[in-house]
Amino acid sequence: MYEQISHSVLNDILDELKAEYQHDEFQHFFIRLGANFYAIHDLFSQLYGHREDIKAQLTKLVKALIAAYQARNNDLKQLDFAREKDHNWFLSQSLVGYALYCKEFANDLTGLRKQLPYLEELGINLVHIMPILDCPTTENDGGYAVSDYQKINPQVGTNDDLSDLSEALKQKNMLLVLDVVVNHTSNQHAWAQAAQQGDKKYQDYYYTFEKREIPDQYEQSMPEIFPEQAPGNFTWNPEMEKWVMTVFNDYQWDLNYQNPAVLIEMVSIILFWANMGADIVRLDAVAFLWKKIGTQCQNEHEAHLILQLMKDCCQVVAPGVLFIAEAIVAPVEVTKYFGEDAINAKECEIAYNATLMALLWDSVATKNAKLLNNAIKSIPDKLERTTWLNYVRCHDDIGLGFEDASIAESGYDPVMHRKFIIDYYTGNQEYSPARGVAFGVNEKNGDARIAGTLASLAGLEKALEQNDTQAIGQSIDTIILLHSVILSFGGIPLLYYGDDLGLLNDRSYLDDDLKKHDSRWVHRPTMRWDLAEKRNTIGTTQSRIFNHLKALITIRKTTRAFADYNTRTIIDVDNPHLFAFSRFDRLKRRASVLVLCNFDNKPQTLQLQQLQEQGYLTGHHAKDLATGNTIALTDDCLSFKPLQFYWLTYASV
Ligand code: GLC
């Protein structure tokens, strides 16, 4: 959009920076800068308009963009053009992701490069490497406490190793996802170190306070994120003789985005990794980016403005690069991270679908889909050109983030229901096959979350211990059922390393003083390449899980209805054990695949009439894409085995 005030500011800035660019090479940059500058100026003014030095700060930002564009290599610029042309490229059903810790998965980046054929065999073409930037060897929150944003952690390699890996991935048509921890740094980061040595400039990069007064005001309304291991949101720093805001662990210092210097630094860092070959940048903990006394300091409007600014800047330099929002917040809040008040993605194109994830675990425990059916509808529609990251497990805990109202609507008492779910997964109960561990238990308000690998939570650990063949089968069926949903729901399915082999909980973290207070380590095991070999032996659990997932992934990739063009309808069915939705092929605009899942560990049936009245399955038979079987629709009912699912398409399609 052209608007005179911002345009004249841009003219001034470019005039000042003339010496730093040459027109020819910058043609595309300037077209994009011109297109986005109105928004950049507007957002910047909303955030920092009260400052006298706003123009100087804006000039610095533009300078940072010029520098980043100059550093972007030609191949990446070509990729940007290609993606601009094919701007819906990431909505395709062909994407299937995998998240892994480099060290635990393959020791280092070179090792990871060597294991790419394994991922390819499974059908993976998007690899999220958990944080690999330099961080202290001791207090690092699994890499989420960064001490140097431009250097790969020497424990896994060098920046050159990452470039090699990025190159190898590009050759295989696989996407690279890297983390940028935008909300906080390690207390060992150079900025925090300078702050500790008394440098006021860097103290302003953080929220620091001499007295308890303001921290106490903040504390009134801020929840505790790690109540057990890091209670409270402020830490006394004796070197500075100040309190510093530390929402997560006490060594993770929250960055102060009220200071534009922080924003400009972070934009440069994001672009640095975009230029190192990241196709997608995962922005960590985005809900926390703006703090305001009297609020929970999450999901503030300004956090959205910051993300919009980051996106606008990234579009100028590297328009082919996408953002993932890691915002594990209420359904009504999460969709705002695609872009508040927008039609197309304006902040992050991709967001974690934590609500679906938690609801799936609820269904496994209750063996019905009552809450899933109710609460899934509370997720607002998302924008065009955005997509979910659908997952069953990740490196974090499972929080029961669905709303009390939905629980009550499903006929449960919210407090009792949450208690039941926590107990089911972490209580080592006789009636439950799950072997999880509690995380983030808050004695003050009774909250708790769940840790554990998919296989252990789904019952495989207990079943193997008891050598119970039937229970082993059920846990494998549960693992496959959960994946059948994330592979078909609409969005990018993100598998978690080790789940493809049914890796069990790893309790070795309890012997490590640095990890034992954080039970999330129970589900961050070392990859078992010895077990991976067993995927080739028919009948082993590894083969049953790996090969079934592999087959489903192959089917997903060729089923156009599974692309994510907001083409899904949740279908109400009378049987509470079943979850049903239809997926439309965008071009045909009619139901082309029906996904039907039985969460019960007993057989169930579905009256076909219910579906037929809604226009589904009106023919004589349908094909189950998942098995290749043709299903006769001549009976009144469709039968389900325990934990069975269908991907039904009409035989004629
Ligand atoms: C994100 C990460 C989590 C980490 C937290 C603090 O939520 O996923 O692992 O502990 O941020 O960085």
XYZ file of C-alpha atoms and ligand atoms in Angstrom:
665
model
C 0.000 0.000 0.000
C 1.236 3.476 -0.878
C 0.778 6.070 1.816
C 2.581 9.396 1.779
C 3.799 9.662 5.348
C 5.503 6.278 5.446
C 6.730 6.687 1.889
C 8.470 9.948 2.661
C 10.064 8.320 5.728
C 11.258 5.519 3.465
C 12.681 8.018 0.979
C 14.640 9.713 3.766
C 15.974 6.436 5.060
C 17.014 5.211 1.627
C 18.653 8.518 0.922
C 20.706 8.144 4.046
C 21.662 4.557 3.284
C 22.366 5.062 -0.421
C 25.971 4.063 -0.139
C 25.055 0.634 1.171
C 23.280 -0.763 -1.842
C 23.485 -0.874 -5.607
C 20.242 -0.575 -7.455
C 20.433 -3.447 -9.923
C 21.075 -6.147 -7.434
C 18.428 -4.752 -5.109
C 15.548 -4.448 -7.528
C 13.423 -7.188 -5.984
C 14.309 -6.106 -2.491
C 13.029 -2.597 -3.139
C 9.815 -3.757 -4.732
C 9.097 -5.809 -1.631
C 10.273 -3.122 0.753
C 7.995 -0.627 -0.966
C 5.064 -3.019 -0.716
C 5.645 -3.729 2.975
C 6.945 -0.439 4.240
C 3.597 1.069 5.037
C 2.905 -1.884 7.347
C 6.420 -1.875 8.805
C 6.221 1.849 9.542
C 2.760 1.548 11.007
C 3.628 -1.390 13.268
C 6.890 0.168 14.332
C 5.093 3.409 15.178
C 2.461 1.570 17.195
C 5.164 -0.103 19.247
C 7.798 2.603 19.455
C 6.093 5.803 18.265
C 6.535 7.426 21.657
C 10.326 7.400 21.341
C 12.211 10.390 20.086
C 14.668 8.235 18.200
C 12.021 6.310 16.259
C 13.366 7.364 12.858
C 16.916 6.396 13.776
C 15.635 3.024 14.976
C 13.662 2.484 11.802
C 16.755 3.341 9.796
C 18.664 0.691 11.715
C 15.968 -1.840 10.910
C 16.099 -1.068 7.176
C 19.888 -1.257 7.345
C 19.609 -4.707 8.892
C 17.278 -5.793 6.081
C 19.656 -4.510 3.429
C 22.536 -6.388 5.052
C 20.501 -9.586 5.243
C 19.425 -9.325 1.611
C 23.011 -8.743 0.582
C 24.006 -11.926 2.397
C 21.250 -14.073 0.842
C 22.701 -16.325 -1.807
C 21.353 -16.666 -5.295
C 19.986 -20.159 -4.933
C 17.875 -19.075 -1.993
C 16.702 -16.003 -3.893
C 15.591 -18.280 -6.743
C 13.730 -20.429 -4.246
C 12.006 -17.290 -2.969
C 10.753 -16.515 -6.483
C 9.556 -20.061 -7.013
C 7.639 -20.031 -3.745
C 6.144 -16.607 -4.439
C 4.777 -18.084 -7.647
C 3.513 -21.252 -6.015
C 2.449 -19.445 -2.867
C 0.318 -22.287 -1.488
C 3.208 -24.717 -1.685
C 3.183 -25.584 2.014
C -0.516 -26.496 2.109
C 0.179 -29.577 0.033
C -0.559 -33.044 1.381
C 2.902 -34.061 0.281
C 4.582 -32.606 3.383
C 5.300 -34.897 6.302
C 7.490 -33.681 9.148
C 9.718 -35.183 11.806
C 11.111 -33.429 14.893
C 14.343 -34.611 16.462
C 17.147 -33.664 18.788
C 20.302 -33.743 16.729
C 22.503 -35.138 19.478
C 20.061 -37.771 20.677
C 19.073 -38.772 17.143
C 22.389 -38.916 15.379
C 25.097 -37.540 17.664
C 25.863 -34.556 15.450
C 24.968 -32.789 12.215
C 27.201 -35.018 10.137
C 25.558 -38.064 11.695
C 22.170 -36.584 10.911
C 23.123 -36.123 7.282
C 23.996 -39.818 7.150
C 20.627 -40.781 8.606
C 18.588 -38.873 6.025
C 17.948 -42.067 4.022
C 16.178 -43.516 7.074
C 13.875 -40.497 7.193
C 13.343 -40.679 3.458
C 12.409 -44.326 3.747
C 9.670 -43.383 6.196
C 8.468 -40.693 3.808
C 9.668 -37.644 5.745
C 10.397 -34.463 3.806
C 10.446 -31.826 6.521
C 12.981 -32.094 9.321
C 12.700 -29.984 12.441
C 16.023 -30.028 14.234
C 15.413 -28.976 17.817
C 17.544 -26.028 18.984
C 21.159 -26.403 17.958
C 22.523 -22.961 18.682
C 25.295 -22.555 21.184
C 24.164 -22.816 24.773
C 25.756 -23.568 28.143
C 26.587 -27.220 28.719
C 24.824 -27.202 32.058
C 21.769 -24.974 32.233
C 20.273 -25.004 28.764
C 16.649 -26.248 28.819
C 17.385 -28.652 25.988
C 18.846 -25.854 23.875
C 16.173 -23.263 24.617
C 18.650 -21.089 26.543
C 20.836 -19.722 23.780
C 24.221 -18.152 24.494
C 25.180 -17.359 20.900
C 22.526 -16.895 18.221
C 24.890 -17.126 15.297
C 26.849 -20.192 16.189
C 25.958 -23.852 16.063
C 26.513 -25.651 19.350
C 29.998 -27.222 18.996
C 28.601 -30.405 20.537
C 26.742 -31.054 17.284
C 29.015 -29.340 14.791
C 29.796 -26.076 13.071
C 27.976 -23.558 10.922
C 29.623 -25.212 7.921
C 28.198 -28.582 8.946
C 24.772 -27.008 8.987
C 25.304 -25.567 5.522
C 26.298 -29.033 4.306
C 23.208 -30.540 5.849
C 21.008 -27.837 4.387
C 22.517 -28.540 0.976
C 21.929 -32.282 1.351
C 18.328 -31.687 2.393
C 17.688 -29.409 -0.588
C 19.025 -32.072 -2.930
C 16.564 -34.527 -1.461
C 13.691 -32.041 -1.583
C 13.461 -32.040 2.177
C 12.704 -28.899 4.161
C 14.810 -27.663 7.044
C 13.134 -26.238 10.144
C 15.265 -24.433 12.710
C 14.389 -22.891 16.033
C 14.915 -19.270 16.911
C 14.315 -18.725 20.600
C 12.851 -15.245 20.430
C 11.501 -14.754 23.919
C 14.586 -15.166 26.080
C 18.330 -15.766 26.129
C 20.566 -17.737 28.427
C 22.067 -15.745 31.276
C 25.379 -16.654 29.602
C 24.563 -14.782 26.394
C 26.888 -11.825 25.709
C 23.983 -9.389 26.211
C 23.172 -10.867 29.610
C 26.851 -10.974 30.533
C 27.259 -7.289 29.646
C 24.134 -6.514 31.647
C 25.577 -8.357 34.622
C 28.723 -6.290 34.326
C 26.616 -3.179 34.703
C 26.192 -2.138 31.053
C 22.941 -0.153 31.047
C 22.446 -0.582 27.306
C 22.226 -4.327 27.746
C 20.294 -4.178 30.983
C 17.644 -2.545 28.816
C 17.568 -5.672 26.649
C 15.884 -7.395 29.584
C 13.320 -6.576 32.237
C 15.512 -5.580 35.180
C 14.408 -3.928 38.414
C 16.266 -2.667 41.449
C 13.394 -3.165 43.828
C 10.726 -5.823 44.264
C 7.891 -3.365 43.789
C 7.293 -3.773 40.063
C 8.071 -7.512 40.003
C 5.504 -7.921 42.775
C 2.936 -6.113 40.675
C 3.674 -8.370 37.715
C 3.478 -11.478 39.882
C -0.104 -10.676 40.890
C -1.389 -11.836 37.530
C 1.420 -13.887 35.944
C 1.044 -17.663 36.083
C 4.033 -19.893 36.791
C 5.241 -21.870 33.811
C 7.627 -24.213 35.622
C 6.164 -24.149 39.144
C 8.304 -27.018 40.434
C 11.716 -26.296 38.995
C 11.486 -22.515 38.649
C 8.722 -20.980 40.765
C 8.008 -17.270 40.302
C 8.819 -15.083 37.323
C 11.794 -13.065 38.604
C 15.305 -13.973 39.699
C 17.668 -11.908 41.843
C 20.973 -11.346 40.102
C 23.665 -10.502 42.645
C 26.151 -9.164 40.031
C 23.677 -6.594 38.770
C 22.004 -6.275 42.107
C 18.745 -6.330 40.265
C 15.754 -8.568 39.730
C 15.483 -9.903 36.210
C 12.366 -11.359 34.616
C 12.731 -15.124 34.077
C 9.376 -16.585 33.101
C 10.756 -20.050 32.339
C 13.894 -21.251 34.159
C 15.857 -18.802 36.315
C 18.722 -18.878 33.795
C 16.435 -17.905 30.867
C 16.197 -14.120 30.809
C 13.158 -12.650 29.088
C 13.982 -10.205 26.326
C 12.447 -6.765 26.528
C 10.739 -6.000 23.215
C 9.726 -2.591 24.510
C 13.260 -1.774 23.437
C 13.385 -1.610 19.596
C 17.035 -2.661 19.650
C 15.892 -6.124 20.765
C 13.449 -6.418 17.885
C 16.065 -5.342 15.353
C 18.599 -7.848 16.741
C 16.037 -10.629 16.559
C 14.952 -9.807 13.011
C 18.609 -10.018 11.973
C 18.990 -13.358 13.739
C 15.922 -14.831 12.046
C 17.240 -13.674 8.681
C 20.673 -15.046 9.467
C 19.214 -18.557 9.768
C 16.983 -17.997 6.758
C 20.189 -17.236 4.878
C 21.807 -20.366 6.295
C 19.124 -22.347 4.486
C 16.236 -22.683 6.932
C 13.028 -23.085 4.952
C 10.929 -22.633 8.046
C 11.808 -20.918 11.305
C 10.114 -22.074 14.483
C 9.584 -19.089 16.743
C 9.635 -20.310 20.301
C 7.241 -19.199 23.034
C 5.694 -16.388 20.961
C 2.756 -15.896 23.299
C 5.133 -14.404 25.865
C 6.712 -11.670 23.775
C 5.085 -8.703 25.493
C 4.682 -8.181 29.202
C 2.179 -5.858 30.808
C 1.452 -5.397 34.509
C -2.018 -6.588 35.418
C -2.153 -9.245 32.692
C -1.019 -12.850 32.353
C 1.725 -11.488 30.098
C 0.660 -13.875 27.365
C -1.153 -13.253 24.065
C -0.898 -9.477 24.408
C -1.850 -7.484 21.323
C 1.723 -6.146 21.068
C 3.080 -9.699 20.824
C 1.082 -9.938 17.610
C 2.423 -6.617 16.365
C 5.973 -7.862 16.926
C 5.272 -11.047 14.970
C 3.682 -9.059 12.163
C 6.767 -6.892 11.998
C 9.015 -9.940 11.934
C 6.913 -11.418 9.136
C 6.874 -8.219 7.084
C 10.647 -7.918 7.391
C 11.159 -11.554 6.468
C 8.925 -11.128 3.428
C 11.130 -8.306 2.186
C 14.358 -10.311 2.458
C 13.322 -13.960 2.247
C 9.696 -14.322 1.177
C 10.057 -18.061 0.693
C 10.706 -18.607 4.390
C 7.823 -19.517 6.679
C 7.289 -19.102 10.413
C 5.917 -21.623 12.870
C 4.267 -20.153 15.947
C 4.938 -22.148 19.060
C 2.004 -20.841 21.061
C 0.532 -23.463 23.330
C -2.467 -21.397 24.321
C -6.265 -21.548 24.344
C -7.957 -22.334 20.994
C -9.407 -18.836 20.601
C -5.969 -17.347 21.086
C -3.915 -19.709 18.970
C -5.471 -18.871 15.622
C -4.577 -15.213 16.198
C -0.950 -16.163 15.649
C -1.740 -16.630 11.984
C -2.487 -12.924 11.958
C -4.916 -10.925 14.007
C -7.672 -9.333 11.891
C -6.220 -10.626 8.631
C -7.498 -12.670 5.708
C -4.204 -14.243 4.718
C -1.359 -15.227 7.018
C 0.137 -12.066 8.426
C 2.166 -13.435 11.333
C 3.073 -17.111 11.249
C 1.888 -19.359 8.432
C 2.023 -22.433 10.645
C 0.991 -23.050 14.254
C 1.113 -26.041 16.571
C -2.296 -27.616 16.964
C -1.930 -28.305 20.677
C -5.686 -28.478 21.160
C -6.089 -31.411 18.783
C -3.107 -33.125 20.379
C -4.476 -32.848 23.917
C -7.958 -33.890 22.808
C -6.595 -36.997 21.131
C -5.001 -38.009 24.423
C -8.293 -37.338 26.168
C -10.025 -39.694 23.743
C -7.451 -42.412 24.288
C -7.984 -42.258 28.053
C -11.778 -42.023 27.980
C -12.068 -44.390 24.999
C -14.592 -42.027 23.506
C -14.582 -38.895 21.398
C -17.117 -36.843 23.353
C -14.770 -34.055 24.380
C -12.844 -34.264 21.120
C -16.051 -33.739 19.154
C -17.182 -30.849 21.338
C -13.940 -29.021 21.855
C -12.528 -29.334 18.369
C -15.329 -27.049 17.277
C -14.062 -24.346 19.640
C -11.005 -23.838 17.441
C -11.932 -20.850 15.270
C -11.589 -21.140 11.502
C -8.143 -20.300 10.352
C -7.047 -17.873 7.678
C -6.290 -18.652 4.058
C -2.702 -19.653 3.402
C -2.116 -20.960 6.898
C -1.762 -24.463 8.169
C -1.566 -26.496 11.356
C 1.272 -28.543 12.618
C -0.594 -31.625 13.781
C 1.236 -33.820 16.234
C 0.734 -36.573 18.751
C 3.888 -36.119 20.809
C 6.697 -33.600 20.867
C 9.615 -32.757 23.148
C 7.303 -30.951 25.583
C 4.709 -32.133 28.041
C 1.016 -32.659 27.293
C -1.030 -29.890 28.892
C -4.786 -30.313 29.150
C -5.347 -26.993 27.442
C -8.971 -27.478 26.415
C -11.640 -25.337 27.990
C -13.701 -26.167 31.069
C -16.901 -25.255 29.229
C -16.239 -27.947 26.627
C -15.521 -30.502 29.338
C -18.793 -29.654 31.063
C -20.673 -29.824 27.751
C -19.334 -33.338 27.316
C -20.963 -34.340 30.573
C -17.934 -34.294 32.872
C -17.020 -32.262 35.904
C -13.984 -30.243 34.727
C -11.919 -30.658 37.901
C -12.633 -34.369 38.242
C -12.107 -34.964 34.558
C -8.692 -33.330 34.463
C -7.745 -35.271 37.576
C -8.861 -38.489 35.905
C -6.766 -37.817 32.805
C -3.651 -36.944 34.803
C -4.127 -40.024 36.954
C -4.754 -42.229 33.966
C -1.474 -41.246 32.345
C 0.796 -40.651 35.319
C -0.695 -42.537 38.242
C 0.559 -45.989 37.311
C -2.988 -47.231 37.860
C -4.037 -50.830 37.583
C -6.871 -49.892 35.205
C -4.608 -47.883 32.930
C -2.061 -49.202 30.440
C -0.213 -45.858 30.470
C 3.188 -45.279 32.051
C 3.628 -41.504 32.041
C 5.246 -39.131 34.485
C 3.767 -35.935 35.922
C 5.324 -32.649 34.860
C 4.834 -29.110 36.163
C 2.797 -30.118 39.190
C 1.535 -26.936 40.802
C 0.712 -27.593 44.438
C -0.963 -24.184 44.696
C -3.649 -24.728 42.088
C -3.544 -28.485 41.527
C -2.473 -28.215 37.869
C -0.303 -30.893 36.352
C 0.844 -31.904 32.910
C 1.955 -35.196 31.407
C 5.339 -36.435 30.202
C 6.160 -39.736 28.534
C 6.844 -41.191 25.117
C 3.962 -41.988 22.840
C 4.568 -45.718 23.206
C 4.724 -45.623 26.996
C 1.598 -43.472 27.219
C -0.193 -45.721 24.739
C 0.494 -48.796 26.844
C 3.357 -50.492 25.026
C 5.763 -50.338 27.972
C 3.385 -52.042 30.376
C 2.232 -54.548 27.768
C 5.804 -55.579 26.961
C 6.638 -55.912 30.639
C 3.650 -58.164 31.153
C 4.315 -59.945 27.899
C 0.667 -59.436 27.055
C 0.240 -60.016 23.329
C -3.236 -58.558 23.173
C -2.185 -55.410 25.054
C 0.844 -55.029 22.788
C -1.491 -55.155 19.800
C -3.802 -52.557 21.338
C -0.986 -50.165 22.104
C 0.299 -50.447 18.545
C -3.235 -49.890 17.249
C -3.467 -46.782 19.450
C -0.201 -45.439 18.049
C -1.418 -45.977 14.504
C -4.889 -44.588 15.204
C -3.448 -41.347 16.610
C -1.230 -40.959 13.575
C -4.140 -41.672 11.257
C -5.740 -38.489 12.570
C -2.722 -36.217 12.275
C -2.017 -37.542 8.786
C -5.502 -36.763 7.530
C -6.838 -33.879 9.619
C -5.495 -31.028 7.499
C -2.097 -29.538 8.176
C 1.450 -30.785 8.305
C 1.760 -33.961 10.353
C 4.817 -33.777 12.589
C 6.110 -37.096 13.845
C 8.375 -37.143 16.873
C 11.612 -39.070 16.689
C 11.444 -42.533 18.158
C 7.665 -42.770 17.887
C 8.221 -44.429 14.530
C 9.799 -47.341 16.402
C 7.707 -47.221 19.567
C 10.565 -46.077 21.793
C 9.738 -46.327 25.472
C 10.350 -43.885 28.306
C 13.976 -43.242 29.066
C 14.413 -42.838 32.805
C 18.160 -42.217 32.683
C 17.505 -38.498 33.172
C 16.876 -39.278 36.833
C 20.580 -40.038 37.264
C 21.577 -36.690 35.844
C 21.580 -33.840 38.367
C 20.972 -31.307 35.634
C 17.958 -33.078 34.208
C 16.312 -34.907 37.038
C 14.039 -31.974 37.940
C 12.584 -31.827 34.453
C 10.569 -34.950 33.679
C 10.216 -33.965 30.004
C 13.571 -35.697 29.556
C 11.769 -39.006 29.994
C 10.536 -38.620 26.412
C 13.759 -37.366 24.863
C 15.528 -40.709 24.426
C 18.636 -41.555 22.493
C 17.551 -42.948 19.135
C 17.862 -46.730 19.134
C 19.427 -47.560 15.788
C 19.694 -51.172 16.919
C 15.912 -51.258 17.184
C 15.563 -49.403 13.894
C 17.158 -52.436 12.225
C 14.271 -54.545 13.470
C 11.854 -52.631 11.255
C 12.992 -55.044 8.584
C 11.950 -58.129 10.547
C 8.292 -58.963 10.067
C 6.310 -59.271 13.288
C 8.516 -57.121 15.528
C 6.851 -54.135 17.185
C 9.270 -51.899 15.284
C 8.243 -53.380 11.963
C 4.542 -53.223 12.826
C 4.736 -49.533 13.742
C 7.292 -48.277 11.220
C 5.875 -50.017 8.190
C 2.290 -49.155 8.992
C 3.195 -45.481 9.428
C 5.221 -45.592 6.254
C 2.274 -46.997 4.313
C -0.107 -44.368 5.669
C 2.356 -41.595 4.836
C 2.571 -42.848 1.262
C -1.216 -42.811 0.990
C -1.476 -39.340 2.506
C 0.949 -37.951 -0.003
C -1.156 -39.077 -2.943
C -4.533 -38.101 -1.515
C -5.249 -34.554 -2.649
C -8.166 -34.196 -0.262
C -5.636 -34.230 2.565
C -4.119 -30.923 1.454
C -5.003 -28.125 3.848
C -7.293 -25.687 2.093
C -9.630 -25.444 5.088
C -11.530 -28.294 3.532
C -12.738 -30.248 6.506
C -16.107 -30.799 8.144
C -16.512 -32.453 11.515
C -19.428 -34.875 11.293
C -21.773 -35.499 14.191
C -22.440 -39.179 14.747
C -24.526 -40.841 17.448
C -21.903 -43.244 18.685
C -19.763 -41.328 21.244
C -16.755 -43.610 20.719
C -16.327 -42.410 17.161
C -14.666 -39.336 15.723
C -15.663 -38.505 12.168
C -14.734 -35.842 9.687
C -14.750 -35.407 5.963
C -12.012 -33.976 3.782
C -12.822 -32.277 0.535
C -10.781 -32.140 -2.560
C -10.430 -28.405 -3.180
C -11.197 -28.655 -6.851
C -14.148 -30.999 -6.624
C -15.650 -29.364 -3.549
C -17.335 -32.485 -2.333
C -16.566 -35.015 0.320
C -13.846 -37.155 -1.074
C -12.496 -38.839 2.025
C -14.313 -39.694 5.211
C -12.146 -40.287 8.228
C -13.825 -42.429 10.867
C -12.012 -43.414 14.068
C -13.024 -45.720 16.870
C -11.343 -44.728 20.134
C -12.813 -47.623 22.042
C -10.840 -50.778 22.694
C -14.018 -52.709 21.951
C -15.813 -53.150 18.626
C -18.281 -50.423 17.696
C -20.802 -49.781 14.952
C -22.057 -46.752 13.090
C -25.541 -46.513 11.604
C -24.932 -45.722 7.949
C -28.201 -43.859 7.707
C -26.741 -41.061 9.831
C -24.026 -40.494 7.299
C -26.241 -40.991 4.305
C -28.662 -38.359 5.550
C -25.767 -35.943 5.437
C -24.915 -37.001 1.906
C -22.017 -39.324 2.668
C -21.547 -42.943 1.596
C -24.679 -43.064 -0.482
C -23.237 -45.603 -2.944
C -23.107 -49.400 -2.654
C -19.538 -49.541 -1.609
C -16.602 -47.392 -0.603
C -12.885 -47.918 -0.676
C -10.800 -47.711 2.469
C -7.659 -45.930 1.358
C -5.869 -46.998 4.508
C -6.122 -50.710 3.751
C -7.065 -50.816 0.097
C -10.176 -52.824 1.012
C -13.534 -52.285 -0.623
C -16.248 -51.869 1.970
C -19.773 -52.956 1.094
C -22.364 -50.451 2.199
C -25.295 -52.819 1.887
C -25.712 -53.395 5.643
C -27.291 -50.849 7.942
C -24.132 -50.466 9.932
C -20.459 -49.977 9.445
C -18.494 -52.108 11.905
C -15.310 -51.069 13.647
C -12.796 -53.307 15.307
C -11.277 -51.963 18.546
C -9.227 -48.826 17.781
C -9.884 -49.155 14.057
C -10.067 -46.248 11.648
C -11.180 -45.841 8.052
C -10.097 -43.425 5.353
C -13.123 -44.008 3.137
C -13.387 -42.695 -0.340
C -16.211 -43.486 -2.732
C -15.254 -46.336 -4.981
C -16.159 -44.260 -8.017
C -13.685 -41.459 -7.222
C 9.095 -23.697 24.467
C 9.823 -24.998 24.263
C 10.108 -25.615 25.598
C 10.925 -24.664 26.423
C 10.235 -23.308 26.520
C 11.164 -22.281 27.071
O 7.849 -23.889 25.024
O 9.076 -25.847 23.460
O 10.779 -26.839 25.465
O 11.143 -25.168 27.708
O 9.858 -22.835 25.246
O 12.156 -21.989 26.135
